[in-house]
Amino acid sequence: EKLAVTARVAPLDSGRLVLVLVEDRTESRRIDAVRRDFVANVSHELKTPVGALSLLAEAVVGASDDPDAVRHFARSMHREAGRLADLVQELIDLSRLQGHDPLAAATPVDVDEVVVEAIDRCSLAAGAKGIVVVSGGQDGLQVIGDEGQLVMAVRNLVDNAISYSPPHTRVAVGVRRLDGLVEISVTDQGIGIPEGDLERIFERFYRVDPARSRETGGTGLGLSIVKHIAQNHGGEVVVWSVEGSGSTFTVRLPRAPGSGEEALDDGFDD
Ligand code: ADP
């Protein structure tokens, strides 16, 4: 817990000096408030699928002599249970990422491999919408970090690009070297983000359109996870978006010394 303590020396009537320590609780109050907000948000987010499950269970009981209806409600229960599991998993991920030593397993990581793995894990979702995910950029770039976390970050960005795009559009993942940095960018031709929301989308549970995001199965935690991963690696994530035409999310990470210093090749090879 962060506490600001200021010290000052004050004279007593007796002529002796006393050291007065003044504790400033503003920072600790702020942290308390953030924690309370988080717990309130989590409770609210958990209530939604739990409430839906409870109603669906009642519906199953009520429809017990109609097998088609029972099947329909059971499928909905399965979906809601999946949503609950995703939410819990993302909360666990987030708390690990904010944990004591989130980069304990840091090694040199090939950025190409991170991108390939992340795209691979999104292939089902992309296929279902007829979205083509292409990748390209400079080979051989490395960062020092946790490969699992980096895959999770890029995967979240590609997942979002797919979720918030119309069918049969393209998502492009590019890798390039920028001085001492590596940039991984994910560009979509999707719905874009209104300017007024850009600042807030990295907050936990913030959604531009809660109804739409529920429909796509989002938890509202994805971008917050990406931000923590970027920060854990000494980097950042930025967004550029035009409402109605698409978005680009870029993760910038410190480049591993010496990696990718041979040839410069910025072409997409899709
Ligand atoms: P969610 O689980 O709702 O997708 P995220 O934290 O991943 O949560 O994203 C927060 C919000 O930012 C989303 O609800 C959506 O409104 C917006 N968003 C994220 N990525 C994109 C994108 N590629 N295109 C348009 N909007 C996006």
PDB file of C-alpha atoms and ligand atoms in Angstrom:
ATOM      1  CA  GLU A   1       0.000   0.000   0.000  1.00  0.00           C
ATOM      2  CA  LYS A   2       1.366   3.417  -0.942  1.00  0.00           C
ATOM      3  CA  LEU A   3       1.384   5.933   1.866  1.00  0.00           C
ATOM      4  CA  ALA A   4       2.947   9.345   1.636  1.00  0.00           C
ATOM      5  CA  VAL A   5       4.574  10.283   4.907  1.00  0.00           C
ATOM      6  CA  THR A   6       6.028  13.715   5.530  1.00  0.00           C
ATOM      7  CA  ALA A   7       8.259  14.482   8.456  1.00  0.00           C
ATOM      8  CA  ARG A   8       8.648  17.798  10.175  1.00  0.00           C
ATOM      9  CA  VAL A   9      10.440  18.952  13.303  1.00  0.00           C
ATOM     10  CA  ALA A  10       8.391  20.978  15.795  1.00  0.00           C
ATOM     11  CA  PRO A  11       9.575  22.725  18.986  1.00  0.00           C
ATOM     12  CA  LEU A  12       7.793  21.885  22.249  1.00  0.00           C
ATOM     13  CA  ASP A  13       7.079  24.431  25.036  1.00  0.00           C
ATOM     14  CA  SER A  14       9.810  22.797  27.046  1.00  0.00           C
ATOM     15  CA  GLY A  15      12.262  23.853  24.374  1.00  0.00           C
ATOM     16  CA  ARG A  16      12.803  20.295  23.178  1.00  0.00           C
ATOM     17  CA  LEU A  17      12.227  19.284  19.611  1.00  0.00           C
ATOM     18  CA  VAL A  18       9.843  16.598  18.479  1.00  0.00           C
ATOM     19  CA  LEU A  19       9.665  14.863  15.156  1.00  0.00           C
ATOM     20  CA  VAL A  20       6.117  14.877  13.742  1.00  0.00           C
ATOM     21  CA  LEU A  21       5.217  12.325  11.065  1.00  0.00           C
ATOM     22  CA  VAL A  22       2.195  13.190   8.946  1.00  0.00           C
ATOM     23  CA  GLU A  23       0.641  10.352   7.016  1.00  0.00           C
ATOM     24  CA  ASP A  24      -1.168  11.256   3.817  1.00  0.00           C
ATOM     25  CA  ARG A  25      -3.897   8.718   3.235  1.00  0.00           C
ATOM     26  CA  THR A  26      -5.088  10.185  -0.086  1.00  0.00           C
ATOM     27  CA  GLU A  27      -3.265   7.545  -2.163  1.00  0.00           C
ATOM     28  CA  SER A  28      -4.387   4.672   0.023  1.00  0.00           C
ATOM     29  CA  ARG A  29      -7.997   5.960  -0.105  1.00  0.00           C
ATOM     30  CA  ARG A  30      -7.772   6.113  -3.881  1.00  0.00           C
ATOM     31  CA  ILE A  31      -6.532   2.527  -4.075  1.00  0.00           C
ATOM     32  CA  ASP A  32      -9.367   1.451  -1.764  1.00  0.00           C
ATOM     33  CA  ALA A  33     -11.897   3.173  -4.009  1.00  0.00           C
ATOM     34  CA  VAL A  34     -10.466   1.508  -7.136  1.00  0.00           C
ATOM     35  CA  ARG A  35     -10.643  -1.871  -5.394  1.00  0.00           C
ATOM     36  CA  ARG A  36     -14.244  -1.294  -4.296  1.00  0.00           C
ATOM     37  CA  ASP A  37     -15.241  -0.253  -7.821  1.00  0.00           C
ATOM     38  CA  PHE A  38     -13.596  -3.352  -9.221  1.00  0.00           C
ATOM     39  CA  VAL A  39     -15.408  -5.677  -6.834  1.00  0.00           C
ATOM     40  CA  ALA A  40     -18.702  -3.932  -7.616  1.00  0.00           C
ATOM     41  CA  ASN A  41     -18.060  -4.286 -11.366  1.00  0.00           C
ATOM     42  CA  VAL A  42     -17.098  -7.934 -11.099  1.00  0.00           C
ATOM     43  CA  SER A  43     -20.214  -8.681  -9.047  1.00  0.00           C
ATOM     44  CA  HIS A  44     -22.353  -6.965 -11.627  1.00  0.00           C
ATOM     45  CA  GLU A  45     -20.701  -8.814 -14.513  1.00  0.00           C
ATOM     46  CA  LEU A  46     -21.112 -12.171 -12.762  1.00  0.00           C
ATOM     47  CA  LYS A  47     -24.773 -11.530 -12.033  1.00  0.00           C
ATOM     48  CA  THR A  48     -25.690 -11.288 -15.697  1.00  0.00           C
ATOM     49  CA  PRO A  49     -24.825 -14.860 -16.774  1.00  0.00           C
ATOM     50  CA  VAL A  50     -25.843 -16.311 -13.401  1.00  0.00           C
ATOM     51  CA  GLY A  51     -29.249 -14.607 -13.682  1.00  0.00           C
ATOM     52  CA  ALA A  52     -29.642 -15.874 -17.236  1.00  0.00           C
ATOM     53  CA  LEU A  53     -28.758 -19.429 -16.159  1.00  0.00           C
ATOM     54  CA  SER A  54     -31.315 -19.325 -13.398  1.00  0.00           C
ATOM     55  CA  LEU A  55     -34.090 -18.130 -15.728  1.00  0.00           C
ATOM     56  CA  LEU A  56     -33.135 -20.723 -18.336  1.00  0.00           C
ATOM     57  CA  ALA A  57     -33.221 -23.494 -15.743  1.00  0.00           C
ATOM     58  CA  GLU A  58     -36.773 -22.446 -14.863  1.00  0.00           C
ATOM     59  CA  ALA A  59     -37.643 -22.410 -18.534  1.00  0.00           C
ATOM     60  CA  VAL A  60     -36.326 -25.969 -18.946  1.00  0.00           C
ATOM     61  CA  VAL A  61     -38.509 -27.137 -16.077  1.00  0.00           C
ATOM     62  CA  GLY A  62     -41.529 -25.348 -17.552  1.00  0.00           C
ATOM     63  CA  ALA A  63     -40.966 -26.852 -21.002  1.00  0.00           C
ATOM     64  CA  SER A  64     -40.235 -30.404 -19.903  1.00  0.00           C
ATOM     65  CA  ASP A  65     -42.821 -31.954 -22.240  1.00  0.00           C
ATOM     66  CA  ASP A  66     -41.458 -30.123 -25.295  1.00  0.00           C
ATOM     67  CA  PRO A  67     -38.115 -31.678 -26.285  1.00  0.00           C
ATOM     68  CA  ASP A  68     -37.344 -29.010 -28.901  1.00  0.00           C
ATOM     69  CA  ALA A  69     -37.800 -26.217 -26.385  1.00  0.00           C
ATOM     70  CA  VAL A  70     -35.712 -28.077 -23.818  1.00  0.00           C
ATOM     71  CA  ARG A  71     -32.903 -28.464 -26.365  1.00  0.00           C
ATOM     72  CA  HIS A  72     -33.118 -24.777 -27.223  1.00  0.00           C
ATOM     73  CA  PHE A  73     -32.915 -23.677 -23.579  1.00  0.00           C
ATOM     74  CA  ALA A  74     -30.130 -26.154 -22.863  1.00  0.00           C
ATOM     75  CA  ARG A  75     -28.081 -24.696 -25.708  1.00  0.00           C
ATOM     76  CA  SER A  76     -28.579 -21.225 -24.267  1.00  0.00           C
ATOM     77  CA  MET A  77     -27.506 -22.495 -20.851  1.00  0.00           C
ATOM     78  CA  HIS A  78     -24.372 -23.920 -22.405  1.00  0.00           C
ATOM     79  CA  ARG A  79     -23.590 -20.542 -23.974  1.00  0.00           C
ATOM     80  CA  GLU A  80     -24.137 -18.651 -20.709  1.00  0.00           C
ATOM     81  CA  ALA A  81     -22.009 -21.145 -18.773  1.00  0.00           C
ATOM     82  CA  GLY A  82     -19.255 -20.641 -21.361  1.00  0.00           C
ATOM     83  CA  ARG A  83     -19.492 -16.901 -20.890  1.00  0.00           C
ATOM     84  CA  LEU A  84     -19.191 -17.300 -17.143  1.00  0.00           C
ATOM     85  CA  ALA A  85     -16.132 -19.532 -17.580  1.00  0.00           C
ATOM     86  CA  ASP A  86     -14.510 -16.973 -19.943  1.00  0.00           C
ATOM     87  CA  LEU A  87     -15.116 -14.178 -17.473  1.00  0.00           C
ATOM     88  CA  VAL A  88     -13.618 -16.112 -14.576  1.00  0.00           C
ATOM     89  CA  GLN A  89     -10.615 -17.140 -16.707  1.00  0.00           C
ATOM     90  CA  GLU A  90      -9.973 -13.533 -17.762  1.00  0.00           C
ATOM     91  CA  LEU A  91     -10.223 -12.348 -14.171  1.00  0.00           C
ATOM     92  CA  ILE A  92      -7.618 -14.939 -13.217  1.00  0.00           C
ATOM     93  CA  ASP A  93      -5.388 -13.855 -16.144  1.00  0.00           C
ATOM     94  CA  LEU A  94      -5.725 -10.225 -15.155  1.00  0.00           C
ATOM     95  CA  SER A  95      -4.871 -10.861 -11.533  1.00  0.00           C
ATOM     96  CA  ARG A  96      -1.798 -12.922 -12.558  1.00  0.00           C
ATOM     97  CA  LEU A  97      -0.677 -10.124 -14.859  1.00  0.00           C
ATOM     98  CA  GLN A  98      -0.905  -7.668 -12.009  1.00  0.00           C
ATOM     99  CA  GLY A  99       0.812 -10.065  -9.648  1.00  0.00           C
ATOM    100  CA  HIS A 100       4.102  -9.823  -7.908  1.00  0.00           C
ATOM    101  CA  ASP A 101       6.559 -10.792 -10.631  1.00  0.00           C
ATOM    102  CA  PRO A 102       4.613 -11.078 -13.866  1.00  0.00           C
ATOM    103  CA  LEU A 103       7.729 -11.479 -16.010  1.00  0.00           C
ATOM    104  CA  ALA A 104       9.369 -14.216 -13.964  1.00  0.00           C
ATOM    105  CA  ALA A 105       9.505 -16.427 -17.067  1.00  0.00           C
ATOM    106  CA  ALA A 106      11.104 -13.883 -19.416  1.00  0.00           C
ATOM    107  CA  THR A 107      13.181 -15.257 -22.303  1.00  0.00           C
ATOM    108  CA  PRO A 108      14.009 -14.034 -25.817  1.00  0.00           C
ATOM    109  CA  VAL A 109      10.788 -14.473 -27.818  1.00  0.00           C
ATOM    110  CA  ASP A 110      10.412 -14.507 -31.616  1.00  0.00           C
ATOM    111  CA  VAL A 111       7.726 -12.031 -32.544  1.00  0.00           C
ATOM    112  CA  ASP A 112       6.931 -13.962 -35.759  1.00  0.00           C
ATOM    113  CA  GLU A 113       6.088 -17.024 -33.719  1.00  0.00           C
ATOM    114  CA  VAL A 114       3.869 -15.015 -31.393  1.00  0.00           C
ATOM    115  CA  VAL A 115       1.919 -13.688 -34.358  1.00  0.00           C
ATOM    116  CA  VAL A 116       1.560 -17.105 -36.023  1.00  0.00           C
ATOM    117  CA  GLU A 117       0.357 -18.688 -32.790  1.00  0.00           C
ATOM    118  CA  ALA A 118      -2.107 -15.884 -32.024  1.00  0.00           C
ATOM    119  CA  ILE A 119      -3.599 -15.992 -35.526  1.00  0.00           C
ATOM    120  CA  ASP A 120      -3.849 -19.762 -35.342  1.00  0.00           C
ATOM    121  CA  ARG A 121      -5.914 -19.549 -32.159  1.00  0.00           C
ATOM    122  CA  CYS A 122      -8.329 -17.147 -33.842  1.00  0.00           C
ATOM    123  CA  SER A 123      -8.767 -19.200 -36.993  1.00  0.00           C
ATOM    124  CA  LEU A 124     -12.071 -20.744 -35.958  1.00  0.00           C
ATOM    125  CA  ALA A 125     -13.662 -17.386 -35.190  1.00  0.00           C
ATOM    126  CA  ALA A 126     -12.248 -15.890 -38.401  1.00  0.00           C
ATOM    127  CA  GLY A 127     -13.444 -18.816 -40.495  1.00  0.00           C
ATOM    128  CA  ALA A 128     -16.942 -18.603 -39.053  1.00  0.00           C
ATOM    129  CA  LYS A 129     -17.238 -15.022 -40.338  1.00  0.00           C
ATOM    130  CA  GLY A 130     -15.371 -15.528 -43.590  1.00  0.00           C
ATOM    131  CA  ILE A 131     -12.695 -13.110 -42.388  1.00  0.00           C
ATOM    132  CA  VAL A 132      -9.195 -13.523 -43.788  1.00  0.00           C
ATOM    133  CA  VAL A 133      -6.346 -12.769 -41.400  1.00  0.00           C
ATOM    134  CA  VAL A 134      -3.075 -11.917 -43.168  1.00  0.00           C
ATOM    135  CA  SER A 135       0.286 -11.230 -41.631  1.00  0.00           C
ATOM    136  CA  GLY A 136       3.559  -9.793 -42.762  1.00  0.00           C
ATOM    137  CA  GLY A 137       6.462  -7.544 -41.956  1.00  0.00           C
ATOM    138  CA  GLN A 138      10.007  -7.957 -40.807  1.00  0.00           C
ATOM    139  CA  ASP A 139      11.241 -11.408 -39.821  1.00  0.00           C
ATOM    140  CA  GLY A 140      13.640 -12.260 -37.052  1.00  0.00           C
ATOM    141  CA  LEU A 141      12.615  -9.642 -34.494  1.00  0.00           C
ATOM    142  CA  GLN A 142      12.791 -10.624 -30.856  1.00  0.00           C
ATOM    143  CA  VAL A 143      11.659  -9.163 -27.566  1.00  0.00           C
ATOM    144  CA  ILE A 144      12.539 -10.250 -24.052  1.00  0.00           C
ATOM    145  CA  GLY A 145       9.401 -11.444 -22.398  1.00  0.00           C
ATOM    146  CA  ASP A 146       6.827 -14.076 -21.623  1.00  0.00           C
ATOM    147  CA  GLU A 147       5.714 -15.813 -24.805  1.00  0.00           C
ATOM    148  CA  GLY A 148       2.376 -16.931 -23.345  1.00  0.00           C
ATOM    149  CA  GLN A 149       1.488 -13.369 -22.357  1.00  0.00           C
ATOM    150  CA  LEU A 150       2.520 -11.966 -25.734  1.00  0.00           C
ATOM    151  CA  VAL A 151       0.401 -14.529 -27.577  1.00  0.00           C
ATOM    152  CA  MET A 152      -2.503 -13.648 -25.288  1.00  0.00           C
ATOM    153  CA  ALA A 153      -2.124  -9.940 -26.101  1.00  0.00           C
ATOM    154  CA  VAL A 154      -1.992 -10.365 -29.884  1.00  0.00           C
ATOM    155  CA  ARG A 155      -4.749 -12.942 -29.755  1.00  0.00           C
ATOM    156  CA  ASN A 156      -7.037 -10.557 -27.861  1.00  0.00           C
ATOM    157  CA  LEU A 157      -6.433  -7.870 -30.476  1.00  0.00           C
ATOM    158  CA  VAL A 158      -7.088 -10.238 -33.397  1.00  0.00           C
ATOM    159  CA  ASP A 159     -10.176 -11.624 -31.639  1.00  0.00           C
ATOM    160  CA  ASN A 160     -11.544  -8.100 -31.236  1.00  0.00           C
ATOM    161  CA  ALA A 161     -10.718  -7.220 -34.839  1.00  0.00           C
ATOM    162  CA  ILE A 162     -12.795 -10.231 -35.915  1.00  0.00           C
ATOM    163  CA  SER A 163     -15.641  -9.543 -33.464  1.00  0.00           C
ATOM    164  CA  TYR A 164     -16.048  -5.918 -34.430  1.00  0.00           C
ATOM    165  CA  SER A 165     -15.831  -6.397 -38.208  1.00  0.00           C
ATOM    166  CA  PRO A 166     -18.472  -7.331 -40.750  1.00  0.00           C
ATOM    167  CA  PRO A 167     -18.173 -10.760 -42.411  1.00  0.00           C
ATOM    168  CA  HIS A 168     -15.828 -11.201 -45.369  1.00  0.00           C
ATOM    169  CA  THR A 169     -13.469  -8.372 -44.459  1.00  0.00           C
ATOM    170  CA  ARG A 170      -9.735  -8.509 -43.851  1.00  0.00           C
ATOM    171  CA  VAL A 171      -7.631  -8.301 -40.730  1.00  0.00           C
ATOM    172  CA  ALA A 172      -3.920  -7.562 -41.145  1.00  0.00           C
ATOM    173  CA  VAL A 173      -1.248  -8.199 -38.547  1.00  0.00           C
ATOM    174  CA  GLY A 174       2.018  -6.403 -39.222  1.00  0.00           C
ATOM    175  CA  VAL A 175       5.375  -6.558 -37.492  1.00  0.00           C
ATOM    176  CA  ARG A 176       8.048  -3.931 -37.905  1.00  0.00           C
ATOM    177  CA  ARG A 177      11.149  -2.587 -36.313  1.00  0.00           C
ATOM    178  CA  LEU A 178      11.176   0.994 -35.148  1.00  0.00           C
ATOM    179  CA  ASP A 179      14.562   2.001 -33.713  1.00  0.00           C
ATOM    180  CA  GLY A 180      14.798   0.209 -30.405  1.00  0.00           C
ATOM    181  CA  LEU A 181      11.227  -1.021 -30.572  1.00  0.00           C
ATOM    182  CA  VAL A 182       9.173  -3.714 -32.201  1.00  0.00           C
ATOM    183  CA  GLU A 183       5.690  -2.759 -33.334  1.00  0.00           C
ATOM    184  CA  ILE A 184       2.942  -5.310 -33.746  1.00  0.00           C
ATOM    185  CA  SER A 185      -0.149  -3.807 -35.292  1.00  0.00           C
ATOM    186  CA  VAL A 186      -3.571  -5.294 -35.894  1.00  0.00           C
ATOM    187  CA  THR A 187      -5.712  -3.502 -38.456  1.00  0.00           C
ATOM    188  CA  ASP A 188      -9.346  -4.238 -39.251  1.00  0.00           C
ATOM    189  CA  GLN A 189     -11.993  -2.914 -41.609  1.00  0.00           C
ATOM    190  CA  GLY A 190     -14.603  -2.988 -38.886  1.00  0.00           C
ATOM    191  CA  ILE A 191     -17.038  -0.683 -37.139  1.00  0.00           C
ATOM    192  CA  GLY A 192     -14.355   1.552 -35.621  1.00  0.00           C
ATOM    193  CA  ILE A 193     -14.532   3.363 -32.310  1.00  0.00           C
ATOM    194  CA  PRO A 194     -16.094   6.783 -31.700  1.00  0.00           C
ATOM    195  CA  GLU A 195     -13.480   9.374 -30.794  1.00  0.00           C
ATOM    196  CA  GLY A 196     -15.074  10.049 -27.434  1.00  0.00           C
ATOM    197  CA  ASP A 197     -14.643   6.421 -26.359  1.00  0.00           C
ATOM    198  CA  LEU A 198     -11.023   5.951 -27.458  1.00  0.00           C
ATOM    199  CA  GLU A 199      -9.616   7.094 -24.160  1.00  0.00           C
ATOM    200  CA  ARG A 200     -11.683   4.666 -22.107  1.00  0.00           C
ATOM    201  CA  ILE A 201     -11.628   1.388 -24.024  1.00  0.00           C
ATOM    202  CA  PHE A 202      -8.580   0.092 -22.119  1.00  0.00           C
ATOM    203  CA  GLU A 203     -10.444   0.333 -18.805  1.00  0.00           C
ATOM    204  CA  ARG A 204     -11.724  -2.861 -17.256  1.00  0.00           C
ATOM    205  CA  PHE A 205     -15.299  -3.608 -18.319  1.00  0.00           C
ATOM    206  CA  TYR A 206     -15.597  -0.527 -20.512  1.00  0.00           C
ATOM    207  CA  ARG A 207     -17.514  -1.215 -23.725  1.00  0.00           C
ATOM    208  CA  VAL A 208     -18.579   1.172 -26.439  1.00  0.00           C
ATOM    209  CA  ASP A 209     -21.796  -0.760 -27.004  1.00  0.00           C
ATOM    210  CA  PRO A 210     -22.568  -3.181 -24.156  1.00  0.00           C
ATOM    211  CA  ALA A 211     -25.384  -4.893 -26.074  1.00  0.00           C
ATOM    212  CA  ARG A 212     -23.202  -5.623 -29.082  1.00  0.00           C
ATOM    213  CA  SER A 213     -20.293  -6.715 -26.990  1.00  0.00           C
ATOM    214  CA  ARG A 214     -22.558  -9.143 -25.080  1.00  0.00           C
ATOM    215  CA  GLU A 215     -23.746 -10.530 -28.391  1.00  0.00           C
ATOM    216  CA  THR A 216     -20.155 -11.181 -29.478  1.00  0.00           C
ATOM    217  CA  GLY A 217     -19.447 -12.843 -26.116  1.00  0.00           C
ATOM    218  CA  GLY A 218     -16.964 -10.205 -24.957  1.00  0.00           C
ATOM    219  CA  THR A 219     -16.092  -9.795 -21.301  1.00  0.00           C
ATOM    220  CA  GLY A 220     -14.913  -6.183 -21.427  1.00  0.00           C
ATOM    221  CA  LEU A 221     -11.534  -7.253 -20.043  1.00  0.00           C
ATOM    222  CA  GLY A 222      -9.620  -8.021 -23.249  1.00  0.00           C
ATOM    223  CA  LEU A 223      -8.036  -4.630 -23.860  1.00  0.00           C
ATOM    224  CA  SER A 224      -7.242  -4.159 -20.196  1.00  0.00           C
ATOM    225  CA  ILE A 225      -5.335  -7.459 -20.354  1.00  0.00           C
ATOM    226  CA  VAL A 226      -3.472  -6.272 -23.481  1.00  0.00           C
ATOM    227  CA  LYS A 227      -2.525  -3.049 -21.728  1.00  0.00           C
ATOM    228  CA  HIS A 228      -1.149  -4.862 -18.687  1.00  0.00           C
ATOM    229  CA  ILE A 229       0.864  -7.243 -20.847  1.00  0.00           C
ATOM    230  CA  ALA A 230       2.367  -4.374 -22.851  1.00  0.00           C
ATOM    231  CA  GLN A 231       3.235  -2.524 -19.646  1.00  0.00           C
ATOM    232  CA  ASN A 232       4.728  -5.634 -18.046  1.00  0.00           C
ATOM    233  CA  HIS A 233       7.109  -5.737 -21.010  1.00  0.00           C
ATOM    234  CA  GLY A 234       8.057  -2.086 -20.702  1.00  0.00           C
ATOM    235  CA  GLY A 235       5.891  -1.201 -23.689  1.00  0.00           C
ATOM    236  CA  GLU A 236       2.522   0.284 -24.518  1.00  0.00           C
ATOM    237  CA  VAL A 237      -0.551  -0.227 -26.657  1.00  0.00           C
ATOM    238  CA  VAL A 238      -2.103   2.545 -28.709  1.00  0.00           C
ATOM    239  CA  VAL A 239      -5.194   2.743 -30.876  1.00  0.00           C
ATOM    240  CA  TRP A 240      -6.064   4.610 -34.025  1.00  0.00           C
ATOM    241  CA  SER A 241      -9.597   4.357 -35.299  1.00  0.00           C
ATOM    242  CA  VAL A 242     -12.128   5.916 -37.636  1.00  0.00           C
ATOM    243  CA  GLU A 243     -15.731   5.203 -36.794  1.00  0.00           C
ATOM    244  CA  GLY A 244     -17.347   3.223 -39.574  1.00  0.00           C
ATOM    245  CA  SER A 245     -14.148   2.316 -41.380  1.00  0.00           C
ATOM    246  CA  GLY A 246     -11.815   0.466 -39.043  1.00  0.00           C
ATOM    247  CA  SER A 247      -9.236   0.412 -36.297  1.00  0.00           C
ATOM    248  CA  THR A 248      -5.553  -0.241 -35.788  1.00  0.00           C
ATOM    249  CA  PHE A 249      -4.208  -1.359 -32.430  1.00  0.00           C
ATOM    250  CA  THR A 250      -0.433  -1.198 -32.083  1.00  0.00           C
ATOM    251  CA  VAL A 251       1.641  -2.822 -29.374  1.00  0.00           C
ATOM    252  CA  ARG A 252       5.130  -1.339 -29.023  1.00  0.00           C
ATOM    253  CA  LEU A 253       7.722  -3.330 -27.128  1.00  0.00           C
ATOM    254  CA  PRO A 254      11.422  -2.835 -26.479  1.00  0.00           C
ATOM    255  CA  ARG A 255      13.367  -4.870 -29.063  1.00  0.00           C
ATOM    256  CA  ALA A 256      15.790  -7.514 -27.802  1.00  0.00           C
ATOM    257  CA  PRO A 257      19.308  -6.129 -28.346  1.00  0.00           C
ATOM    258  CA  GLY A 258      20.804  -7.268 -31.634  1.00  0.00           C
ATOM    259  CA  SER A 259      17.686  -8.873 -33.060  1.00  0.00           C
ATOM    260  CA  GLY A 260      16.500  -8.002 -36.568  1.00  0.00           C
ATOM    261  CA  GLU A 261      19.466  -5.813 -37.338  1.00  0.00           C
ATOM    262  CA  GLU A 262      20.368  -7.452 -40.651  1.00  0.00           C
ATOM    263  CA  ALA A 263      17.939  -6.743 -43.467  1.00  0.00           C
ATOM    264  CA  LEU A 264      15.056  -4.330 -43.445  1.00  0.00           C
ATOM    265  CA  ASP A 265      11.995  -5.730 -45.146  1.00  0.00           C
ATOM    266  CA  ASP A 266       8.679  -4.089 -44.516  1.00  0.00           C
ATOM    267  CA  GLY A 267       6.591  -5.752 -47.222  1.00  0.00           C
ATOM    268  CA  PHE A 268       3.487  -7.752 -46.505  1.00  0.00           C
ATOM    269  CA  ASP A 269       3.857 -11.208 -47.924  1.00  0.00           C
ATOM    270  CA  ASP A 270       0.233 -12.324 -47.962  1.00  0.00           C
TER     271      ASP A 270
HETATM  272  P1  ADP B   1     -14.913  -6.834 -25.128  1.00  0.00           P
HETATM  273  O1  ADP B   1     -14.836  -8.114 -24.398  1.00  0.00           O
HETATM  274  O2  ADP B   1     -16.209  -6.102 -24.917  1.00  0.00           O
HETATM  275  O3  ADP B   1     -14.515  -6.939 -26.566  1.00  0.00           O
HETATM  276  P2  ADP B   1     -12.412  -5.343 -24.759  1.00  0.00           P
HETATM  277  O4  ADP B   1     -11.761  -4.860 -23.525  1.00  0.00           O
HETATM  278  O5  ADP B   1     -11.663  -6.323 -25.590  1.00  0.00           O
HETATM  279  O6  ADP B   1     -13.825  -5.925 -24.341  1.00  0.00           O
HETATM  280  O7  ADP B   1     -12.781  -4.103 -25.649  1.00  0.00           O
HETATM  281  C1  ADP B   1     -13.468  -3.000 -25.056  1.00  0.00           C
HETATM  282  C2  ADP B   1     -14.375  -2.332 -26.060  1.00  0.00           C
HETATM  283  O8  ADP B   1     -13.600  -1.680 -27.078  1.00  0.00           O
HETATM  284  C3  ADP B   1     -15.283  -3.300 -26.826  1.00  0.00           C
HETATM  285  O9  ADP B   1     -16.478  -3.561 -26.112  1.00  0.00           O
HETATM  286  C4  ADP B   1     -15.565  -2.546 -28.101  1.00  0.00           C
HETATM  287  O10 ADP B   1     -16.592  -1.622 -27.894  1.00  0.00           O
HETATM  288  C5  ADP B   1     -14.270  -1.759 -28.333  1.00  0.00           C
HETATM  289  N1  ADP B   1     -13.354  -2.428 -29.298  1.00  0.00           N
HETATM  290  C6  ADP B   1     -12.289  -3.207 -29.005  1.00  0.00           C
HETATM  291  N2  ADP B   1     -11.646  -3.606 -30.115  1.00  0.00           N
HETATM  292  C7  ADP B   1     -12.328  -3.072 -31.163  1.00  0.00           C
HETATM  293  C8  ADP B   1     -12.169  -3.109 -32.591  1.00  0.00           C
HETATM  294  N3  ADP B   1     -11.170  -3.781 -33.190  1.00  0.00           N
HETATM  295  N4  ADP B   1     -13.080  -2.417 -33.346  1.00  0.00           N
HETATM  296  C9  ADP B   1     -14.081  -1.726 -32.762  1.00  0.00           C
HETATM  297  N5  ADP B   1     -14.281  -1.655 -31.434  1.00  0.00           N
HETATM  298  C10 ADP B   1     -13.430  -2.311 -30.625  1.00  0.00           C
END
